[in-house]
Short mmCIF file of C-alpha atoms in Angstrom, two decimals:
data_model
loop_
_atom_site.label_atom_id
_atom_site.label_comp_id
_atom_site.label_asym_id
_atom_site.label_seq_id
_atom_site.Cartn_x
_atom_site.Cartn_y
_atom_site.Cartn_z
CA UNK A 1030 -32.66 -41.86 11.24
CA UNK A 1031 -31.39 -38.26 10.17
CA UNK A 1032 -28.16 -36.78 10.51
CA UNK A 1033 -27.72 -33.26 12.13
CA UNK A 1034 -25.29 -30.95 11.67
CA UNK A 1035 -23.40 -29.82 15.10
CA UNK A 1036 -23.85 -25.80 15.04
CA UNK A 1037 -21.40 -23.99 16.95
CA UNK A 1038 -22.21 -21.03 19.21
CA UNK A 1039 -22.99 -17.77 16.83
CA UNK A 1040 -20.86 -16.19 19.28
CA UNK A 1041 -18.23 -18.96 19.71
CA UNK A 1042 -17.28 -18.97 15.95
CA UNK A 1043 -17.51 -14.85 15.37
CA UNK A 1044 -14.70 -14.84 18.47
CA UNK A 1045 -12.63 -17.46 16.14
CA UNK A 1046 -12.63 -15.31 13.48
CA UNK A 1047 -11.50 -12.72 14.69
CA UNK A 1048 -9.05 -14.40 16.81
CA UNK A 1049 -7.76 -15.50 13.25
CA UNK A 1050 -8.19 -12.15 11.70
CA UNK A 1051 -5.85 -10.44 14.63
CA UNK A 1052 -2.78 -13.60 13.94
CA UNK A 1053 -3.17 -12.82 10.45
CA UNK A 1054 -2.81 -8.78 11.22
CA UNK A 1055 -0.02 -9.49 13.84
CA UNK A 1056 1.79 -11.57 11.05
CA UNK A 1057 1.54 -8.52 8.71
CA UNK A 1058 2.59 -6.61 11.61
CA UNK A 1059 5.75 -8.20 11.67
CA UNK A 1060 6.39 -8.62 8.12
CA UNK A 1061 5.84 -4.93 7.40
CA UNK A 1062 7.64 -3.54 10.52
CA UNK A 1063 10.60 -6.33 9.37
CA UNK A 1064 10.78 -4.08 5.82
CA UNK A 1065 10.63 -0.39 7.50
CA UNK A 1066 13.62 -1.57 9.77
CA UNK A 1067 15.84 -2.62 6.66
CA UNK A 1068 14.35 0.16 4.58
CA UNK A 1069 15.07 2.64 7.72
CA UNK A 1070 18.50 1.00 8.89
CA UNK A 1071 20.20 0.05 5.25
CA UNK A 1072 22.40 3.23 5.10
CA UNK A 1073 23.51 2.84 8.54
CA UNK A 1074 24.82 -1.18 7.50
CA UNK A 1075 26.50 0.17 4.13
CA UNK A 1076 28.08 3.02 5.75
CA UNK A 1077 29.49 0.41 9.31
CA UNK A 1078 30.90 -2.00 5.68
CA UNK A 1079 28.29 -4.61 6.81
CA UNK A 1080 26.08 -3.62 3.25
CA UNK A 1081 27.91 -3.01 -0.38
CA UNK A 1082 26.87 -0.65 -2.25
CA UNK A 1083 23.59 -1.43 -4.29
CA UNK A 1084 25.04 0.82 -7.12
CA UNK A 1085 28.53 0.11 -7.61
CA UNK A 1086 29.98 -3.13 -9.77
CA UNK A 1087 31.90 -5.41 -7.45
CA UNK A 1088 32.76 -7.85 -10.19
CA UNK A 1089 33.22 -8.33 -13.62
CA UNK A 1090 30.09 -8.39 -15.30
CA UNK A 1091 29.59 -11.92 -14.48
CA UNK A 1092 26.31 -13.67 -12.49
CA UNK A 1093 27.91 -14.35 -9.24
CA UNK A 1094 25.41 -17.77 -8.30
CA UNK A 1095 24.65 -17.10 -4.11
CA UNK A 1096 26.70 -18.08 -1.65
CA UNK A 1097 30.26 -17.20 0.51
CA UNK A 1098 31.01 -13.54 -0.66
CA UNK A 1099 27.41 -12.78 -1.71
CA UNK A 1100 24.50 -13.97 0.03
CA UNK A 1101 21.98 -13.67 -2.72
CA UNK A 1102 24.65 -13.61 -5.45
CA UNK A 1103 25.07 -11.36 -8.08
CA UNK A 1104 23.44 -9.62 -11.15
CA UNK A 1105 25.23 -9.38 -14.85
CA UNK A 1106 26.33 -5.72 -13.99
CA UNK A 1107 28.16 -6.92 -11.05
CA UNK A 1108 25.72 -5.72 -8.59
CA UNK A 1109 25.42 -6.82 -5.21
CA UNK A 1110 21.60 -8.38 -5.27
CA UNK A 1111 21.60 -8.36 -1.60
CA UNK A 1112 22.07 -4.98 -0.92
CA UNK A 1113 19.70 -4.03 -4.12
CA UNK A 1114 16.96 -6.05 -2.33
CA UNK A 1115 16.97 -4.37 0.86
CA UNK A 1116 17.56 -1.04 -0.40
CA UNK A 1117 14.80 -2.22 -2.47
CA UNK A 1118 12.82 -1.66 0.87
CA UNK A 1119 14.07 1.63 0.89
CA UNK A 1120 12.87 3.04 -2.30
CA UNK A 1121 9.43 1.21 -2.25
CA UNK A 1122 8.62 2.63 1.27
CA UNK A 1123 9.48 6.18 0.23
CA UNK A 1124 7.19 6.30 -2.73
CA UNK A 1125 4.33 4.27 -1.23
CA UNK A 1126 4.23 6.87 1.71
CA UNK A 1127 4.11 9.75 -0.34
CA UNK A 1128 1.78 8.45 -2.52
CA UNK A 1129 -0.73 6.82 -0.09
CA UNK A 1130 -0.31 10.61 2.17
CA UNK A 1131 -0.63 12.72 -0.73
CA UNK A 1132 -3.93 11.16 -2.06
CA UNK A 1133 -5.14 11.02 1.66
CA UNK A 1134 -4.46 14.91 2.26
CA UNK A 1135 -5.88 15.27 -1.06
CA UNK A 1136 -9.28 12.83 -0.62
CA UNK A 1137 -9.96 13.28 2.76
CA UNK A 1138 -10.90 17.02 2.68
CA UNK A 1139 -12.68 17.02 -0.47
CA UNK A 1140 -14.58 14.03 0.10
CA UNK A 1141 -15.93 16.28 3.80
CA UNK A 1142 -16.55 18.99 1.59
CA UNK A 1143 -18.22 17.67 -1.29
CA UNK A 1144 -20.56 15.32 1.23
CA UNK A 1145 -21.63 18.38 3.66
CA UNK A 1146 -22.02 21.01 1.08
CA UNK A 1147 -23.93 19.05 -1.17
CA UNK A 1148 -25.23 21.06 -4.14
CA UNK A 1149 -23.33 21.96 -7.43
CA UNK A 1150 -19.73 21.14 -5.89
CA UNK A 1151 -20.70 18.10 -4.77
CA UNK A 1152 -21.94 16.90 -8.33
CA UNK A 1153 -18.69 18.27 -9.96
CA UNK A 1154 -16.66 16.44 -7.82
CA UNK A 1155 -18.40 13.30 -8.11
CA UNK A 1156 -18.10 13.15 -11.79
CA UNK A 1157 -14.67 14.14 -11.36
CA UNK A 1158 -13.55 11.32 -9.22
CA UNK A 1159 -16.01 8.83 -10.92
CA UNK A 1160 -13.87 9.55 -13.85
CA UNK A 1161 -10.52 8.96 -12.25
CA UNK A 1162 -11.71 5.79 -10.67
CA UNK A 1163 -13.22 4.51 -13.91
CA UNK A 1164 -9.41 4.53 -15.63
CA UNK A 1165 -7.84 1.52 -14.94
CA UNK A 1166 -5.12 2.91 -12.09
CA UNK A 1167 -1.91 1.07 -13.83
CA UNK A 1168 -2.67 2.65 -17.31
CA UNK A 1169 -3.06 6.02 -15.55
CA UNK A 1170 0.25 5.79 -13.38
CA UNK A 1171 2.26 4.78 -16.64
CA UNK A 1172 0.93 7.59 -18.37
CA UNK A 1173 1.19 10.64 -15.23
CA UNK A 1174 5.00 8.60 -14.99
CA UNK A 1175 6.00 9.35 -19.17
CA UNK A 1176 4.34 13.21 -18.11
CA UNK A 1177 6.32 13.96 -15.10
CA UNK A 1178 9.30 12.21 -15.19
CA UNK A 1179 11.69 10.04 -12.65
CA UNK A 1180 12.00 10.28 -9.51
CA UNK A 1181 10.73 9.61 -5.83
CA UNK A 1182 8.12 12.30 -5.58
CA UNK A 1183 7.20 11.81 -9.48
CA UNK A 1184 6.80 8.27 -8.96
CA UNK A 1185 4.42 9.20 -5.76
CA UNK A 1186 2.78 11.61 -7.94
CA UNK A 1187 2.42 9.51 -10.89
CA UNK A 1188 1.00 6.46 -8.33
CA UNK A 1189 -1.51 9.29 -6.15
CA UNK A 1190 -3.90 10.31 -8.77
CA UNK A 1191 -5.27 6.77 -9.02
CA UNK A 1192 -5.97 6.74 -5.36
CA UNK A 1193 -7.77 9.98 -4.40
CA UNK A 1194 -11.13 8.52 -5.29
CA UNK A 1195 -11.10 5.67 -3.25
CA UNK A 1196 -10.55 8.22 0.19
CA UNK A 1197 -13.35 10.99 -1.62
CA UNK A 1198 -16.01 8.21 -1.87
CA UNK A 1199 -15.45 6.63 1.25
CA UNK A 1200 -15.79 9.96 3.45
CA UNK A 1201 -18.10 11.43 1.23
CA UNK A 1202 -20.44 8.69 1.82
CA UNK A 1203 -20.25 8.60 5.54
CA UNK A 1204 -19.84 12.85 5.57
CA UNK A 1205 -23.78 12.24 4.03
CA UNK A 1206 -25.06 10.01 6.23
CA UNK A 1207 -23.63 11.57 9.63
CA UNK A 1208 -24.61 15.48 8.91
CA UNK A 1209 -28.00 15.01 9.44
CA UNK A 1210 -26.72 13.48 13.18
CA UNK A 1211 -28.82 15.54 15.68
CA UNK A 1212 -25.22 16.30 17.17
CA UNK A 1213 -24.44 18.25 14.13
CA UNK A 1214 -27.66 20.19 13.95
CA UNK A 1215 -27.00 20.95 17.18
CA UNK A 1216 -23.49 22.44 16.68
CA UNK A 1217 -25.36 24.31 13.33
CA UNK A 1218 -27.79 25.88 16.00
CA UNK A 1219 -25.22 26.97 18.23
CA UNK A 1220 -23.62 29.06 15.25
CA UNK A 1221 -20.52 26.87 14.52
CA UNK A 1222 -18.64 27.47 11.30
CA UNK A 1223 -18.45 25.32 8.20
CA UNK A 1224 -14.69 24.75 9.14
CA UNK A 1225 -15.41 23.81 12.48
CA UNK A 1226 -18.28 21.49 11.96
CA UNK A 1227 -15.74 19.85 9.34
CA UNK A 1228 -12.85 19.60 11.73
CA UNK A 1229 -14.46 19.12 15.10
CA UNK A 1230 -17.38 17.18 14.85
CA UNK A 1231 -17.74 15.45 11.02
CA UNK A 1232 -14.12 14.44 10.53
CA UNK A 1233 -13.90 12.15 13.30
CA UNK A 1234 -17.03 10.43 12.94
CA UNK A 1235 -15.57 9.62 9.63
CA UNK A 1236 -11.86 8.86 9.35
CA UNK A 1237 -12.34 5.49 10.79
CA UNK A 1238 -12.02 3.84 7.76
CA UNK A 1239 -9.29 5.54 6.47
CA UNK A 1240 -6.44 3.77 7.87
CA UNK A 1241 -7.60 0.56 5.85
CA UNK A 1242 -7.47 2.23 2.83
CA UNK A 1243 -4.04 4.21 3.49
CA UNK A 1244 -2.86 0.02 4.04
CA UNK A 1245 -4.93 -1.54 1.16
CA UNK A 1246 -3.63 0.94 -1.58
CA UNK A 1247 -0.11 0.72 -0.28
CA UNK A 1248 0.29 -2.37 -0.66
CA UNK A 1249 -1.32 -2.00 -3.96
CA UNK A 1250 1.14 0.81 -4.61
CA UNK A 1251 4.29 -1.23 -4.20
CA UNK A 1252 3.13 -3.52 -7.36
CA UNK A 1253 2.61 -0.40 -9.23
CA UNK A 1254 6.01 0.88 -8.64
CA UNK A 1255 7.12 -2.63 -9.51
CA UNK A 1256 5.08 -2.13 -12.59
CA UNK A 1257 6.39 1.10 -13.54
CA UNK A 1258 9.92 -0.51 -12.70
CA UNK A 1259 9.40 -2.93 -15.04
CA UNK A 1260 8.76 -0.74 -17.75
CA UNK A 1261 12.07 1.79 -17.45
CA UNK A 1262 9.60 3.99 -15.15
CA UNK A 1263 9.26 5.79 -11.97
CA UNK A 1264 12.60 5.72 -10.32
CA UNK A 1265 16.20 6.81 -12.08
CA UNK A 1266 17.94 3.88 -13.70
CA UNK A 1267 20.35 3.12 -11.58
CA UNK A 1268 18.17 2.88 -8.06
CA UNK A 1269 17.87 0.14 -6.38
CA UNK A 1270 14.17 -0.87 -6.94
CA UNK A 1271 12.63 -4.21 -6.75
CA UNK A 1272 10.76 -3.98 -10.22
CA UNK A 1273 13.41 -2.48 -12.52
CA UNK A 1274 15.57 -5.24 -11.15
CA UNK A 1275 12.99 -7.76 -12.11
CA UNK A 1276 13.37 -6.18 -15.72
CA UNK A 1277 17.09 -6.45 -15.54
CA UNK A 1278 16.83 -10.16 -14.67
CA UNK A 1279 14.17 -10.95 -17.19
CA UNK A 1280 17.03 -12.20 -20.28
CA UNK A 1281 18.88 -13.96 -17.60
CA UNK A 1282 15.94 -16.34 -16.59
CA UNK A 1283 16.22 -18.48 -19.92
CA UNK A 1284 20.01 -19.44 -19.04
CA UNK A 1285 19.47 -20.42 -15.71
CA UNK A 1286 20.26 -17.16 -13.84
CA UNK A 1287 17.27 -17.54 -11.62
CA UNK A 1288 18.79 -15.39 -8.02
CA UNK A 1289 18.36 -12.10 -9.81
CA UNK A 1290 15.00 -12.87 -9.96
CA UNK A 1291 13.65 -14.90 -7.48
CA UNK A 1292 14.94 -12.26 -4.40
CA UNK A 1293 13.21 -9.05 -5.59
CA UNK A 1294 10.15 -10.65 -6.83
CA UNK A 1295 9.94 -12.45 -2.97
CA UNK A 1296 10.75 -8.99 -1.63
CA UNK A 1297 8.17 -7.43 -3.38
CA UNK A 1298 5.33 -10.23 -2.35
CA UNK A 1299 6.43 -10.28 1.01
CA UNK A 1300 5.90 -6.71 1.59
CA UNK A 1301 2.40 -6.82 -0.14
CA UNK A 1302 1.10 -9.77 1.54
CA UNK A 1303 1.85 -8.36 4.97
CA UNK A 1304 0.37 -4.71 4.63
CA UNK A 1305 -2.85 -6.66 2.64
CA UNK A 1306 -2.95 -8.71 6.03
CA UNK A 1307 -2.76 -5.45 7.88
CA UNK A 1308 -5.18 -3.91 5.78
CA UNK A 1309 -7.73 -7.29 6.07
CA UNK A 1310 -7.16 -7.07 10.22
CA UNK A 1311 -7.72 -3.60 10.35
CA UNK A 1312 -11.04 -3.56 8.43
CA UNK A 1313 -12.38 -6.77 10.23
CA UNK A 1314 -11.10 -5.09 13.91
CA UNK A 1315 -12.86 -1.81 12.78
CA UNK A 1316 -16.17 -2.89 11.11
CA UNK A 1317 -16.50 -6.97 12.25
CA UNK A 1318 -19.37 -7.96 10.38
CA UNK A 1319 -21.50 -10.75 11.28
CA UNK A 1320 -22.26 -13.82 8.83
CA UNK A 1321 -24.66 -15.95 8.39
CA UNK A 1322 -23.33 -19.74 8.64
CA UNK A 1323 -25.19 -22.28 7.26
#
């Protein structure tokens, strides 16, 4: 007598995944609306005296273990590392979003340009952005962070370059395969421009993917910044910022002094786990792809 295997419905187990998939998204939901409310509300709590500041000694150079006075404790400047973790928030958000934007407004357009024109520009560009996305992205950010210096938009600068590629290829590929679309030949016939056969009719036939992307590469963007952090880059020294503080607590980890570590570094994988989770939701909610189960 043989054994077979009970088969679920095709259709019964692709609606479990993506009932999964959307929990998992709605978790990252939460998790990365929970951050933009500190990140957006922090100022308001240190200036009502319910925050300290993340920048000004409140002790003696002494670790402060958590508990009573300070929740999380304190670092061996005397820092609050309560308030540095969520203003933590704070910084990581403002770079992240001008990085991700700035190599979207950057990508976007030249990866519609380069896929309808075709030709000449089209090869230049690809060799271009083959050879940005061929340089390991942390490598370049340290060195575009030593060229332009400190601070929020040279951080966001610094973390951009590495990203552009990923939009270019992306809508250059579908730009490609949709401007042969009967559609678009018909908008050629009818004597529309270049511009407005880019903006009306390719662009949103293509952007659909973009908004996993803009997630995915934020979330890789925070552990950049962290990176950069780490190494005395990206953000002036004194800043609350998740990585730099990770630095500051590395020579305090072989004594015991394990709060000024532990609450940045959870800060920091908290924030990446739930955009990756948004990121994962979106792209199986936009493009669900069927698998074969065995």
């Amino acid at each position: 007598m043989t054994l077979t295997r009970l088969r679920l419905p095709k259709s019964l187990r692709l609606s479990e995944r993506r009932s999964l998939s959307m929990q998992l998204m709605l978790v990252g939901i939460v998790i990365t609306v929970s951050f933009i409310i500190v990140a957006l509300l922090a100022s308001t709590f240190q200036a009502w005296g319910w925050l300290q500041d993340p920048t000004a000694s409140l002790i003696n150079p002494i670790h402060e273990p958590p508990g009573g006075k300070y929740w999380f404790g304190t670092n061996r400047q005397g820092y609050d590392v309560f308030s540095r973790t969520l203003f933590g928030s704070q910084a990581a958000l403002q770079v992240v979003i001008l990085a991700t934007t700035l190599s979207l407004i950057i990508g976007v357009p030249l990866g519609l340009v380069s896929g309808y024109l075709g030709g000449n520009l089209d090869r230049a560009l690809l060799f271009l952005m083959d050879t940005i996305y061929t340089l390991p992205g942390f490598l370049l950010s340290v060195t575009l962070a030593f060229v332009v210096g400190r601070g929020v938009l040279n951080a966001a600068i610094a973390l951009s370059i590495s990203y552009i590629p990923q939009y270019f290829r992306v809508v250059r590929n579908h730009t490609t395969s949709v401007k042969n679309e009967l559609f678009i030949e018909a908008a050629q016939a009818m004597g529309a421009s270049t511009k407005t056969v880019l903006s009306r009719y390719l662009f949103l036939n293509v952007i659909q993917s973009v908004p996993v992307i803009f997630t995915l590469n934020a979330a890789d963007a925070i552990l950049l910044l962290g990176g950069l952090g780490f190494l005395g880059l990206g953000l002036p020294e004194q800043t609350p910022e998740w990585g730099h503080d990770l630095r500051q607590a590395l020579d305090a980890l072989p004594t015991g002094i394990w709060w000024t570590a532990l609450f940045p570094g959870l800060a920091m994988t908290l924030m990446v786990v739930g955009l990756s989770l948004v990121g994962e939701g979106l792209s199986e909610f936009i493009n669900p792809r069927w698998r074969r189960e065995n």
